[in-house]
């Protein structure tokens, strides 16, 4: 989209995110509740309730928007690629979350023994915030190898397989399709205001690459 001067300005995107955030987060929270109560046994279930719903919402929205605007697919992103990217970003955030929790507990235990809780807690918070900002910035820039380098050796949890990442990402995309809407520009000649419409649609398009024949690909398209 950026290459074709279609990228929306930042204030507009911020307003869209704010409008999508609550319904998208609520949908994720409902899915997590189904998992906790045993009513959902989908393949993504073991991985879908490891982060708060609001964090998952923000990560998924930013990842998908970044891919749509910079992916070079004329305002689209391939579903498989988007799902894997979102799933990978969620996994990395969970690993960072685990690292921060371990650091916090170790620091608090040490602080309690030294009776320096207040000063040390401030230092811990600053350390956590600096690490989180660095990782978040890398994730937004889709520099996932750099994120993996940061967490390597600090988190001993078992890495997800590609199938798990794809399933988590796919479910988040599905929920965003169901909850994200945009308001079309007002038509001054129309007697009735335009109805909100889905911000994203799942469609099929024919794409072509250099030295490759045209073939049908599953794309994720933003409506305008």
Tab-separated table of C-alpha atoms in Angstrom, residues 35-218:
chain	number	residue	atom	x	y	z
A	35	UNK	CA	-10.783	-22.713	26.576
A	36	UNK	CA	-10.602	-22.357	30.377
A	37	UNK	CA	-13.973	-24.047	30.832
A	38	UNK	CA	-13.061	-26.871	28.476
A	39	UNK	CA	-15.681	-25.904	25.900
A	40	UNK	CA	-13.043	-25.319	23.208
A	41	UNK	CA	-10.572	-28.035	22.307
A	42	UNK	CA	-9.282	-26.572	19.056
A	43	UNK	CA	-5.658	-27.096	18.060
A	44	UNK	CA	-4.750	-23.576	19.132
A	45	UNK	CA	-6.312	-23.941	22.605
A	46	UNK	CA	-3.104	-24.760	24.567
A	47	UNK	CA	-1.448	-21.596	23.254
A	48	UNK	CA	-4.348	-19.152	23.098
A	49	UNK	CA	-4.695	-18.403	26.801
A	50	UNK	CA	-1.073	-17.640	27.665
A	51	UNK	CA	-1.366	-13.861	27.235
A	52	UNK	CA	-4.004	-11.321	28.302
A	53	UNK	CA	-6.597	-10.670	25.589
A	54	UNK	CA	-5.692	-6.985	25.286
A	55	UNK	CA	-2.054	-7.753	24.508
A	56	UNK	CA	-3.013	-10.318	21.885
A	57	UNK	CA	-5.398	-7.812	20.329
A	58	UNK	CA	-2.786	-5.075	20.003
A	59	UNK	CA	-0.144	-7.427	18.590
A	60	UNK	CA	-2.493	-8.917	15.989
A	61	UNK	CA	-3.809	-5.529	14.826
A	62	UNK	CA	-0.351	-4.003	14.444
A	63	UNK	CA	1.088	-7.040	12.702
A	64	UNK	CA	-1.726	-7.312	10.177
A	65	UNK	CA	-1.820	-3.566	9.480
A	66	UNK	CA	1.944	-3.529	8.928
A	67	UNK	CA	1.752	-6.438	6.487
A	68	UNK	CA	-1.149	-4.934	4.556
A	69	UNK	CA	0.518	-1.524	4.223
A	70	UNK	CA	4.042	-2.683	3.416
A	71	UNK	CA	3.612	-6.152	1.978
A	72	UNK	CA	3.743	-5.129	-1.678
A	73	UNK	CA	0.480	-6.965	-2.443
A	74	UNK	CA	-1.608	-3.917	-3.409
A	75	UNK	CA	-3.258	-3.597	-0.006
A	76	UNK	CA	-3.369	-7.300	0.685
A	77	UNK	CA	-1.485	-9.891	2.683
A	78	UNK	CA	-1.446	-13.626	2.148
A	79	UNK	CA	-3.423	-15.367	4.855
A	80	UNK	CA	-0.833	-18.075	5.535
A	81	UNK	CA	1.991	-15.563	5.813
A	82	UNK	CA	-0.063	-13.244	8.019
A	83	UNK	CA	-1.179	-16.075	10.288
A	84	UNK	CA	2.350	-17.381	10.795
A	85	UNK	CA	3.723	-13.878	11.405
A	86	UNK	CA	1.049	-13.061	13.973
A	87	UNK	CA	1.468	-16.436	15.674
A	88	UNK	CA	5.227	-15.933	15.826
A	89	UNK	CA	4.801	-12.464	17.344
A	90	UNK	CA	2.409	-13.848	19.978
A	91	UNK	CA	4.867	-16.608	20.857
A	92	UNK	CA	7.723	-14.134	21.252
A	93	UNK	CA	5.596	-11.905	23.489
A	94	UNK	CA	4.750	-14.909	25.665
A	95	UNK	CA	8.428	-15.774	25.955
A	96	UNK	CA	9.229	-12.174	26.877
A	97	UNK	CA	6.384	-12.238	29.403
A	98	UNK	CA	7.828	-15.400	30.951
A	99	UNK	CA	11.288	-13.848	31.155
A	100	UNK	CA	9.968	-10.689	32.812
A	101	UNK	CA	7.973	-12.713	35.322
A	102	UNK	CA	11.029	-14.761	36.245
A	103	UNK	CA	13.102	-11.612	36.590
A	104	UNK	CA	10.463	-9.940	38.739
A	105	UNK	CA	10.136	-12.895	41.102
A	106	UNK	CA	13.899	-13.265	41.486
A	107	UNK	CA	14.343	-9.551	42.132
A	108	UNK	CA	11.499	-9.415	44.629
A	109	UNK	CA	12.893	-12.392	46.517
A	110	UNK	CA	16.307	-10.752	46.649
A	111	UNK	CA	14.828	-7.397	47.653
A	112	UNK	CA	12.817	-8.899	50.489
A	113	UNK	CA	15.938	-10.402	51.962
A	114	UNK	CA	17.732	-7.060	51.742
A	115	UNK	CA	14.776	-4.931	52.930
A	116	UNK	CA	15.121	-2.739	49.869
A	117	UNK	CA	11.786	-3.401	48.268
A	118	UNK	CA	10.841	0.114	47.124
A	119	UNK	CA	14.108	1.137	45.462
A	120	UNK	CA	14.707	-2.247	43.881
A	121	UNK	CA	11.114	-2.490	42.607
A	122	UNK	CA	11.582	0.780	40.735
A	123	UNK	CA	14.743	-0.592	39.164
A	124	UNK	CA	12.951	-3.795	38.187
A	125	UNK	CA	10.109	-1.872	36.575
A	126	UNK	CA	12.570	0.228	34.604
A	127	UNK	CA	14.445	-2.856	33.441
A	128	UNK	CA	11.208	-4.543	32.388
A	129	UNK	CA	9.977	-1.470	30.556
A	130	UNK	CA	13.244	-1.020	28.651
A	131	UNK	CA	13.253	-4.660	27.576
A	132	UNK	CA	9.588	-4.542	26.570
A	133	UNK	CA	10.054	-1.347	24.541
A	134	UNK	CA	13.013	-2.835	22.708
A	135	UNK	CA	11.188	-6.041	21.879
A	136	UNK	CA	7.968	-4.251	20.897
A	137	UNK	CA	9.891	-2.010	18.527
A	138	UNK	CA	11.573	-5.018	16.927
A	139	UNK	CA	8.235	-6.815	16.552
A	140	UNK	CA	6.626	-3.786	14.889
A	141	UNK	CA	9.538	-3.691	12.439
A	142	UNK	CA	9.045	-7.451	11.884
A	143	UNK	CA	12.621	-8.128	12.995
A	144	UNK	CA	11.672	-11.388	14.623
A	145	UNK	CA	15.168	-12.964	14.378
A	146	UNK	CA	16.432	-10.128	16.583
A	147	UNK	CA	13.631	-10.830	19.074
A	148	UNK	CA	14.580	-14.502	19.174
A	149	UNK	CA	18.176	-13.514	19.857
A	150	UNK	CA	17.106	-11.494	22.898
A	151	UNK	CA	15.057	-14.295	24.436
A	152	UNK	CA	17.499	-17.061	23.545
A	153	UNK	CA	19.026	-18.480	26.661
A	154	UNK	CA	16.632	-16.578	28.939
A	155	UNK	CA	13.529	-18.691	28.467
A	156	UNK	CA	13.574	-22.481	28.620
A	157	UNK	CA	9.985	-23.063	27.459
A	158	UNK	CA	9.477	-25.390	24.523
A	159	UNK	CA	9.292	-23.530	21.177
A	160	UNK	CA	6.022	-23.715	19.268
A	161	UNK	CA	5.901	-25.611	16.023
A	162	UNK	CA	4.852	-23.952	12.772
A	163	UNK	CA	1.395	-25.507	12.938
A	164	UNK	CA	0.705	-23.976	16.375
A	165	UNK	CA	1.791	-20.510	15.210
A	166	UNK	CA	-0.394	-20.746	12.125
A	167	UNK	CA	-3.458	-21.893	14.101
A	168	UNK	CA	-3.133	-19.139	16.704
A	169	UNK	CA	-2.614	-16.519	13.994
A	170	UNK	CA	-5.474	-17.835	11.899
A	171	UNK	CA	-7.918	-17.715	14.783
A	172	UNK	CA	-6.903	-14.142	15.640
A	173	UNK	CA	-7.360	-13.122	11.998
A	174	UNK	CA	-10.780	-14.793	11.965
A	175	UNK	CA	-11.864	-12.905	15.087
A	176	UNK	CA	-10.590	-9.614	13.669
A	177	UNK	CA	-12.587	-10.199	10.486
A	178	UNK	CA	-15.693	-10.632	12.615
A	179	UNK	CA	-15.208	-7.546	14.785
A	180	UNK	CA	-13.326	-4.840	12.817
A	181	UNK	CA	-15.452	-2.363	10.865
A	182	UNK	CA	-14.893	0.954	9.089
A	183	UNK	CA	-17.269	3.787	8.270
A	184	UNK	CA	-17.242	4.581	4.521
A	185	UNK	CA	-16.862	8.264	3.524
A	186	UNK	CA	-20.145	10.155	3.715
A	187	UNK	CA	-21.992	10.680	0.451
A	188	UNK	CA	-23.518	14.162	0.630
A	189	UNK	CA	-26.058	13.224	-2.024
A	190	UNK	CA	-27.258	10.144	-0.159
A	191	UNK	CA	-30.301	10.536	2.058
A	192	UNK	CA	-29.204	7.701	4.369
A	193	UNK	CA	-25.656	7.492	5.835
A	194	UNK	CA	-23.591	4.552	4.633
A	195	UNK	CA	-23.583	1.501	6.879
A	196	UNK	CA	-20.309	0.418	8.507
A	197	UNK	CA	-18.629	-2.342	6.578
A	198	UNK	CA	-15.963	-4.951	7.407
A	199	UNK	CA	-12.472	-3.485	7.523
A	200	UNK	CA	-11.010	-6.707	6.167
A	201	UNK	CA	-12.302	-9.355	3.793
A	202	UNK	CA	-11.065	-12.822	2.997
A	203	UNK	CA	-10.902	-13.293	-0.745
A	204	UNK	CA	-9.072	-15.024	-3.559
A	205	UNK	CA	-6.970	-13.200	-6.147
A	206	UNK	CA	-4.688	-14.103	-8.965
A	207	UNK	CA	-1.174	-12.828	-8.396
A	208	UNK	CA	1.957	-13.020	-10.466
A	209	UNK	CA	5.643	-12.867	-9.661
A	210	UNK	CA	8.655	-12.472	-11.906
A	211	UNK	CA	9.504	-15.639	-13.811
A	212	UNK	CA	6.455	-17.392	-12.385
A	213	UNK	CA	3.133	-18.201	-13.948
A	214	UNK	CA	-0.029	-16.688	-12.562
A	215	UNK	CA	-1.731	-18.741	-9.911
A	216	UNK	CA	-4.529	-18.368	-7.410
A	217	UNK	CA	-3.426	-17.327	-3.958
A	218	UNK	CA	-5.351	-16.825	-0.752
